[in-house]
mmCIF file of C-alpha atoms in Angstrom:
data_model
loop_
_atom_site.group_PDB
_atom_site.id
_atom_site.type_symbol
_atom_site.label_atom_id
_atom_site.label_comp_id
_atom_site.label_asym_id
_atom_site.label_seq_id
_atom_site.Cartn_x
_atom_site.Cartn_y
_atom_site.Cartn_z
ATOM 1 C CA MET O 1 6.633 -8.199 11.910
ATOM 2 C CA LEU O 2 7.640 -6.072 8.902
ATOM 3 C CA ARG O 3 6.590 -2.883 10.711
ATOM 4 C CA GLN O 4 8.377 -3.616 13.994
ATOM 5 C CA LYS O 5 11.902 -2.777 15.065
ATOM 6 C CA ALA O 6 13.934 -6.000 15.257
ATOM 7 C CA LYS O 7 15.763 -7.082 18.411
ATOM 8 C CA PRO O 8 19.567 -6.957 18.716
ATOM 9 C CA ILE O 9 21.515 -10.219 18.735
ATOM 10 C CA ASP O 10 23.820 -10.960 21.656
ATOM 11 C CA LYS O 11 24.378 -14.724 21.311
ATOM 12 C CA PHE O 12 26.228 -16.220 18.362
ATOM 13 C CA THR O 13 25.198 -19.868 18.402
ATOM 14 C CA ASP O 14 24.972 -22.752 15.969
ATOM 15 C CA GLU O 15 21.206 -22.166 15.999
ATOM 16 C CA LEU O 16 21.750 -18.600 14.759
ATOM 17 C CA ARG O 17 24.036 -19.868 12.001
ATOM 18 C CA GLN O 18 21.333 -22.392 11.005
ATOM 19 C CA VAL O 19 18.827 -19.531 10.734
ATOM 20 C CA ILE O 20 21.308 -17.693 8.508
ATOM 21 C CA ALA O 21 21.787 -20.781 6.304
ATOM 22 C CA ARG O 22 18.005 -21.124 5.926
ATOM 23 C CA MET O 23 17.755 -17.436 5.041
ATOM 24 C CA PHE O 24 20.305 -17.924 2.246
ATOM 25 C CA GLU O 25 18.235 -20.866 0.975
ATOM 26 C CA VAL O 26 15.069 -18.731 0.922
ATOM 27 C CA MET O 27 16.860 -15.846 -0.779
ATOM 28 C CA ASP O 28 18.294 -18.176 -3.422
ATOM 29 C CA VAL O 29 14.888 -19.741 -4.165
ATOM 30 C CA GLU O 30 13.341 -16.271 -4.483
ATOM 31 C CA GLU O 31 16.293 -15.087 -6.618
ATOM 32 C CA GLY O 32 16.933 -12.110 -4.364
ATOM 33 C CA ILE O 33 20.161 -10.334 -3.478
ATOM 34 C CA GLY O 34 19.233 -9.426 0.089
ATOM 35 C CA LEU O 35 16.999 -10.687 2.877
ATOM 36 C CA ALA O 36 16.381 -9.427 6.404
ATOM 37 C CA ALA O 37 15.305 -11.651 9.292
ATOM 38 C CA PRO O 38 11.961 -9.813 9.755
ATOM 39 C CA GLN O 39 11.063 -10.752 6.159
ATOM 40 C CA VAL O 40 11.000 -14.406 7.239
ATOM 41 C CA GLY O 41 9.142 -13.728 10.489
ATOM 42 C CA ILE O 42 12.156 -13.465 12.811
ATOM 43 C CA SER O 43 12.635 -10.355 14.955
ATOM 44 C CA LEU O 44 16.431 -10.170 14.890
ATOM 45 C CA ARG O 45 18.765 -7.401 13.696
ATOM 46 C CA LEU O 46 20.222 -9.582 10.971
ATOM 47 C CA PHE O 47 20.343 -9.447 7.203
ATOM 48 C CA ILE O 48 22.176 -11.275 4.456
ATOM 49 C CA LEU O 49 23.373 -10.147 1.041
ATOM 50 C CA ASP O 50 24.577 -11.836 -2.104
ATOM 51 C CA VAL O 51 25.318 -8.869 -4.342
ATOM 52 C CA PRO O 52 26.778 -9.843 -7.740
ATOM 53 C CA GLU O 53 30.526 -9.291 -7.979
ATOM 54 C CA ASN O 54 30.153 -7.036 -11.030
ATOM 55 C CA ALA O 55 27.893 -4.747 -8.980
ATOM 56 C CA LYS O 56 30.494 -4.564 -6.218
ATOM 57 C CA ARG O 57 33.235 -3.455 -8.598
ATOM 58 C CA GLY O 58 31.489 -0.137 -9.050
ATOM 59 C CA SER O 59 31.172 0.284 -5.309
ATOM 60 C CA LEU O 60 33.539 1.679 -2.748
ATOM 61 C CA ALA O 61 33.718 -1.509 -0.693
ATOM 62 C CA THR O 62 36.834 -1.199 1.437
ATOM 63 C CA SER O 63 36.571 -4.477 3.308
ATOM 64 C CA ILE O 64 34.310 -7.466 3.606
ATOM 65 C CA PRO O 65 33.087 -9.325 6.666
ATOM 66 C CA PRO O 66 35.841 -11.666 7.885
ATOM 67 C CA SER O 67 33.768 -14.816 7.372
ATOM 68 C CA ALA O 68 32.181 -13.841 4.051
ATOM 69 C CA SER O 69 32.312 -16.251 1.158
ATOM 70 C CA PRO O 70 32.435 -14.830 -2.376
ATOM 71 C CA GLY O 71 29.454 -12.525 -2.741
ATOM 72 C CA ARG O 72 27.705 -13.704 0.436
ATOM 73 C CA MET O 73 27.727 -11.453 3.482
ATOM 74 C CA VAL O 74 26.047 -11.507 6.888
ATOM 75 C CA PHE O 75 25.348 -8.302 8.834
ATOM 76 C CA ILE O 76 24.308 -8.488 12.489
ATOM 77 C CA ASN O 77 23.354 -5.426 14.569
ATOM 78 C CA PRO O 78 24.444 -3.027 11.787
ATOM 79 C CA VAL O 79 25.018 0.648 12.489
ATOM 80 C CA LEU O 80 25.045 2.908 9.430
ATOM 81 C CA ARG O 81 26.483 6.324 8.684
ATOM 82 C CA PHE O 82 25.642 8.010 5.387
ATOM 83 C CA GLU O 83 27.596 10.222 3.024
ATOM 84 C CA GLY O 84 26.488 12.379 0.112
ATOM 85 C CA PRO O 85 23.204 13.832 -1.121
ATOM 86 C CA VAL O 86 20.356 11.410 -1.782
ATOM 87 C CA GLU O 87 20.088 9.921 -5.268
ATOM 88 C CA PRO O 88 17.150 8.161 -6.960
ATOM 89 C CA MET O 89 17.218 4.507 -8.016
ATOM 90 C CA ASP O 90 14.525 1.913 -8.672
ATOM 91 C CA GLU O 91 14.132 -0.702 -5.953
ATOM 92 C CA GLY O 92 12.059 -3.813 -5.475
ATOM 93 C CA CYS O 93 11.522 -6.027 -2.458
ATOM 94 C CA LEU O 94 10.930 -9.741 -1.908
ATOM 95 C CA SER O 95 8.269 -8.822 0.681
ATOM 96 C CA LEU O 96 6.412 -6.599 -1.806
ATOM 97 C CA PRO O 97 6.868 -8.453 -5.102
ATOM 98 C CA GLU O 98 4.250 -6.459 -7.001
ATOM 99 C CA ILE O 99 5.812 -3.090 -6.143
ATOM 100 C CA THR O 100 8.883 -1.393 -7.615
ATOM 101 C CA GLY O 101 9.644 2.274 -7.440
ATOM 102 C CA GLU O 102 12.187 5.030 -7.237
ATOM 103 C CA VAL O 103 13.718 5.437 -3.770
ATOM 104 C CA LEU O 104 16.021 8.256 -2.661
ATOM 105 C CA ARG O 105 19.100 7.188 -0.689
ATOM 106 C CA PRO O 106 22.577 8.565 0.023
ATOM 107 C CA PRO O 107 25.149 7.064 -2.376
ATOM 108 C CA ILE O 108 27.690 6.007 0.243
ATOM 109 C CA VAL O 109 27.216 4.083 3.473
ATOM 110 C CA HIS O 110 29.691 3.315 6.240
ATOM 111 C CA VAL O 111 28.692 0.175 8.171
ATOM 112 C CA THR O 112 29.823 -1.264 11.462
ATOM 113 C CA ALA O 113 28.390 -4.727 12.139
ATOM 114 C CA LEU O 114 29.103 -8.226 13.392
ATOM 115 C CA ASP O 115 29.389 -11.398 11.345
ATOM 116 C CA GLU O 116 27.711 -14.715 12.223
ATOM 117 C CA PHE O 117 30.511 -15.519 14.685
ATOM 118 C CA GLY O 118 30.226 -12.188 16.502
ATOM 119 C CA LYS O 119 33.368 -10.748 14.902
ATOM 120 C CA PRO O 120 33.113 -7.000 14.257
ATOM 121 C CA PHE O 121 33.818 -5.503 10.857
ATOM 122 C CA THR O 122 33.496 -2.171 9.106
ATOM 123 C CA LEU O 123 32.694 -1.553 5.486
ATOM 124 C CA THR O 124 32.334 1.498 3.281
ATOM 125 C CA ALA O 125 30.203 0.893 0.204
ATOM 126 C CA GLY O 126 28.739 2.712 -2.751
ATOM 127 C CA GLY O 127 26.665 1.634 -5.736
ATOM 128 C CA LEU O 128 24.288 -1.308 -5.516
ATOM 129 C CA LEU O 129 26.031 -2.669 -2.419
ATOM 130 C CA SER O 130 25.346 0.578 -0.533
ATOM 131 C CA ARG O 131 21.726 0.583 -1.645
ATOM 132 C CA CYS O 132 21.196 -3.046 -0.575
ATOM 133 C CA ILE O 133 22.729 -2.424 2.852
ATOM 134 C CA GLN O 134 20.427 0.562 3.386
ATOM 135 C CA HIS O 135 17.351 -1.297 2.096
ATOM 136 C CA GLU O 136 17.899 -4.331 4.336
ATOM 137 C CA THR O 137 18.709 -2.177 7.380
ATOM 138 C CA ASP O 138 15.392 -0.396 6.814
ATOM 139 C CA HIS O 139 13.677 -3.773 7.276
ATOM 140 C CA LEU O 140 15.335 -4.075 10.691
ATOM 141 C CA ASP O 141 13.702 -0.773 11.654
ATOM 142 C CA GLY O 142 10.234 -1.610 10.298
ATOM 143 C CA VAL O 143 10.646 0.610 7.222
ATOM 144 C CA LEU O 144 9.531 -0.521 3.744
ATOM 145 C CA ILE O 145 10.331 0.852 0.283
ATOM 146 C CA ILE O 146 6.809 2.277 0.059
ATOM 147 C CA ASP O 147 7.771 4.584 2.952
ATOM 148 C CA LYS O 148 10.733 5.982 1.024
ATOM 149 C CA MET O 149 9.467 5.975 -2.565
ATOM 150 C CA THR O 150 9.304 9.233 -4.465
ATOM 151 C CA GLN O 151 5.822 10.680 -4.934
ATOM 152 C CA PRO O 152 5.666 9.751 -8.651
ATOM 153 C CA SER O 153 6.488 6.139 -7.734
ATOM 154 C CA ARG O 154 3.836 6.131 -5.007
ATOM 155 C CA VAL O 155 1.305 7.357 -7.570
ATOM 156 C CA LYS O 156 2.416 4.686 -10.064
ATOM 157 C CA ASN O 157 1.992 2.017 -7.380
ATOM 158 C CA ARG O 158 -1.056 3.588 -5.703
ATOM 159 C CA ILE O 159 -3.382 0.592 -6.025
ATOM 160 C CA ALA O 160 -0.837 -1.886 -4.634
ATOM 161 C CA VAL O 161 0.240 0.577 -1.907
ATOM 162 C CA LYS O 162 -3.385 1.258 -0.924
ATOM 163 C CA LYS O 163 -4.031 -2.475 -0.640
ATOM 164 C CA LEU O 164 -0.981 -2.883 1.634
ATOM 165 C CA GLU O 165 -1.973 0.061 3.817
ATOM 166 C CA ASN O 166 -5.460 -1.415 4.279
ATOM 167 C CA ASP O 167 -4.173 -4.880 5.243
#
C-alpha cells in the first residue's frame, strides 16, 4: 500500500469523516504531526496534519482549510506547486520509525485541496508546514523518505534501508 498511488476521493460522507477521526486518533497515539491514508492501509488521496502553532508562525501560511480546528487540518486530493531551490532538513516518518535522514525539498509549497466536507481551499506554506505537506503528499504517490534522502543519509541508514528494500 505504501508504494502505490492512492485513489482520488469523490464522495464526502460521514463514513469518510469517521475515517479521518480515526486517523487523528492514530496520529495522536503515535505522537506524529502528519498521517496519510495509505499509512493506515487505506488507498485514498487524503492526509491530516497537526503542526504545532509555533512551527506555523515561521511559515508563509496564507489561509487554512475552512473547517480546520486549531492546528488540525485535512487535505483531500491535494495538488501542489513548488517554489524555490531545494533545501535540506531532517525528516522522520511514522511508517519508518527507525529511519531519519536529510531530505531535500523546496521551501515553499502552494496547495489546492478539499476539506472533509468537499470544500476547496488554497494554502501557501513555508517552514515545517510546507515540509509536512510535501512529505504527506509523497505518501499519496507511493513515495517514501528513503526515496528522497540525501546520499549521506542513505549511507547512515543503509542497514535499515536495505532491510526495507528486501521486504
